[in-house]
C-alpha cells in the first residue's frame, strides 16, 4: 500500500494591549523585531464565545452512520451529546482563568511572536526543560504536570528532581502567531526553541516531546542546537529505513523481526491501512481541509475527536481518561484562535512520517513507551537511532497524550529519565 507519510478569530492581550482579529493579528506580530519578553494574558471576547456556541447549535448534521460501529468514523450518537454540552453548559472562562493564573509571555523569534508558559521551580537544582505539544493537542496537555515537575516534593518526589518549565505554543497553534511564509517546519522550530531557551537565560537545558513535540525534540538533537544536553521522547521516530519501505510497499513483515518488532510492525501496518487518511490530507492539502477546520466547529471537533479517541489509552472512549471539559478546552482553543488550518500546515512543512528514523542522534536520549501509543517502539529500533540511549522505559499506563492522560506516570517518567543528566 502507499504510505502517505514517506517524503513526497483570535483575540488576546499581549503586553497589556488588546489585539483583535486573527487576520489582523499575523501582520502585526510579523513586524515585531524586539527580543523583549512581554507578559501575555488570554482575553477572548464574550462575543466570540457566543458566536462559537451559536454555530455549534446551528450545525447541519450528517445522517447517522448506517453501521453499528466506528468503521465509518466518529459516530453521531457519540459526537452529538458532546456538542450539545459544548453549545450549552461548557464554560471556556474556566480554562482561560487557569491559563491566566500561570506566568505567560510572548517573544518574537524570526519574525513570529511565540507564546509560552514559563514556570520556575523554587528548588535550587532545578533543570530547565522545554515541553512541546503536538496535534491535535496544545499547551493544555501539560497543565496537570506543571506542579508535579516544578514542585516535586508536593507530589511524592524529591527536590533534586525539579524542573524549570518552558511550554511554548508551536507556531500556527494556539496563541503563537501564524506563519505567513513557508519554512516553519520542525527544523526551524527546533532552532527557535533554542533561541527561546537562551533568551530566557538557560544555557543548559533538556527538551521533551511527543507527537510533533517528539519530532521537534529530535530535530533539535540532530542539529545539536546550542544549550541542549538531552531529550526525552514519548513517541520516538525510530522505524528503520528498510522497515519503512516494506510498510510503504505493503509487503509482509520480515521473518527476522523479534516479537516486539513484529508487534510494532503490525501496529504501523494497521495505522497506515485504516487510520492515516487524516495525515495524508494534512501532509498534502492542509489548506483544503483547513477551510472546514476553521469554518465548522463540529467538523473540526469530529476531525480531532477521532484521533483523541484512537490515541488515548481508553479502548476508544477518551472520557475514561479525560473529562468532557478537558477535551472541549482543547477544541475551543483551536476554534477561538482560528488555528485549524495553520496548525495542520506543520504536516505539510515536514511532509514526512513522524515515526521514521531521520538520522543517528549521538546526544543523550531517553525514551518512555506508553502502552496506548500509536506504535510501541522496540528498544532495538531505538538503539539503532540513538547511540546514547541512556534511559528506556515501558510505562504501565497512558497513551499518545501521556501528560494529559496520566500526569502522575508522565511526571515520574520524566524525573527518572533526566536524573542522570543533572
Tab-separated table of N, CA and C in Angstrom, residues 98 141-149 155 321-322 326 370 397-399 401-415:
chain	number	residue	atom	x	y	z
A	98	UNK	N	-7.543	29.537	34.329
A	98	UNK	CA	-6.454	28.650	34.723
A	98	UNK	C	-5.159	29.018	33.997
A	141	UNK	N	-2.222	20.249	27.173
A	141	UNK	CA	-1.817	18.884	27.518
A	141	UNK	C	-0.960	18.844	28.772
A	142	UNK	N	-0.239	19.930	29.055
A	142	UNK	CA	0.764	19.902	30.107
A	142	UNK	C	0.324	20.562	31.410
A	143	UNK	N	-0.887	21.093	31.470
A	143	UNK	CA	-1.288	21.839	32.662
A	143	UNK	C	-1.219	20.992	33.929
A	144	UNK	N	-1.550	19.712	33.817
A	144	UNK	CA	-1.588	18.864	35.016
A	144	UNK	C	-0.214	18.391	35.477
A	145	UNK	N	0.823	18.612	34.673
A	145	UNK	CA	2.158	18.173	35.094
A	145	UNK	C	3.042	19.344	35.517
A	146	UNK	N	2.553	20.556	35.407
A	146	UNK	CA	3.391	21.711	35.755
A	146	UNK	C	3.803	21.657	37.217
A	147	UNK	N	2.854	21.515	38.124
A	147	UNK	CA	3.223	21.498	39.544
A	147	UNK	C	4.025	20.260	39.927
A	148	UNK	N	3.643	19.049	39.478
A	148	UNK	CA	4.472	17.885	39.816
A	148	UNK	C	5.921	17.996	39.339
A	149	UNK	N	6.170	18.690	38.228
A	149	UNK	CA	7.533	18.796	37.718
A	149	UNK	C	8.302	19.962	38.322
A	155	UNK	N	4.413	16.286	45.481
A	155	UNK	CA	3.765	15.233	44.700
A	155	UNK	C	4.521	13.915	44.799
A	321	UNK	N	-10.410	8.663	30.358
A	321	UNK	CA	-9.135	9.201	30.841
A	321	UNK	C	-9.095	10.728	30.823
A	322	UNK	N	-10.012	11.367	30.118
A	322	UNK	CA	-10.104	12.814	30.068
A	322	UNK	C	-11.542	13.221	30.361
A	326	UNK	N	-11.970	18.924	29.515
A	326	UNK	CA	-10.595	18.901	29.019
A	326	UNK	C	-10.562	18.772	27.501
A	370	UNK	N	4.659	4.326	26.022
A	370	UNK	CA	3.384	4.175	26.722
A	370	UNK	C	2.538	3.124	26.011
A	397	UNK	N	0.832	2.664	32.070
A	397	UNK	CA	-0.449	3.259	31.702
A	397	UNK	C	-0.189	4.512	30.870
A	398	UNK	N	-1.171	4.881	30.053
A	398	UNK	CA	-1.062	6.092	29.255
A	398	UNK	C	-0.979	5.802	27.777
A	399	UNK	N	-1.307	6.824	26.994
A	399	UNK	CA	-1.301	6.685	25.550
A	399	UNK	C	-0.517	7.800	24.892
A	401	UNK	N	-1.208	10.885	24.343
A	401	UNK	CA	-1.245	12.157	25.061
A	401	UNK	C	-0.860	11.908	26.518
A	402	UNK	N	0.338	11.428	26.735
A	402	UNK	CA	0.723	10.876	28.036
A	402	UNK	C	0.548	11.869	29.180
A	403	UNK	N	1.043	13.083	29.030
A	403	UNK	CA	0.953	14.054	30.125
A	403	UNK	C	-0.490	14.431	30.424
A	404	UNK	N	-1.309	14.486	29.401
A	404	UNK	CA	-2.726	14.845	29.522
A	404	UNK	C	-3.505	13.709	30.181
A	405	UNK	N	-3.212	12.483	29.774
A	405	UNK	CA	-3.958	11.314	30.256
A	405	UNK	C	-3.518	10.853	31.641
A	406	UNK	N	-2.203	10.725	31.815
A	406	UNK	CA	-1.651	10.137	33.033
A	406	UNK	C	-0.541	11.048	33.565
A	407	UNK	N	-0.911	12.191	34.143
A	407	UNK	CA	0.108	13.149	34.577
A	407	UNK	C	1.073	12.595	35.621
A	408	UNK	N	0.596	11.759	36.524
A	408	UNK	CA	1.495	11.211	37.549
A	408	UNK	C	2.541	10.312	36.919
A	409	UNK	N	2.094	9.395	36.058
A	409	UNK	CA	3.028	8.483	35.402
A	409	UNK	C	4.015	9.265	34.541
A	410	UNK	N	3.505	10.234	33.807
A	410	UNK	CA	4.364	11.046	32.949
A	410	UNK	C	5.422	11.761	33.776
A	411	UNK	N	5.011	12.399	34.867
A	411	UNK	CA	5.960	13.144	35.699
A	411	UNK	C	7.027	12.219	36.275
A	412	UNK	N	6.624	11.045	36.720
A	412	UNK	CA	7.585	10.101	37.270
A	412	UNK	C	8.585	9.657	36.213
A	413	UNK	N	8.102	9.442	34.992
A	413	UNK	CA	8.989	9.019	33.913
A	413	UNK	C	9.995	10.110	33.559
A	414	UNK	N	9.529	11.357	33.472
A	414	UNK	CA	10.434	12.448	33.112
A	414	UNK	C	11.468	12.673	34.205
A	415	UNK	N	11.039	12.593	35.455
A	415	UNK	CA	12.005	12.752	36.551
A	415	UNK	C	13.087	11.684	36.467
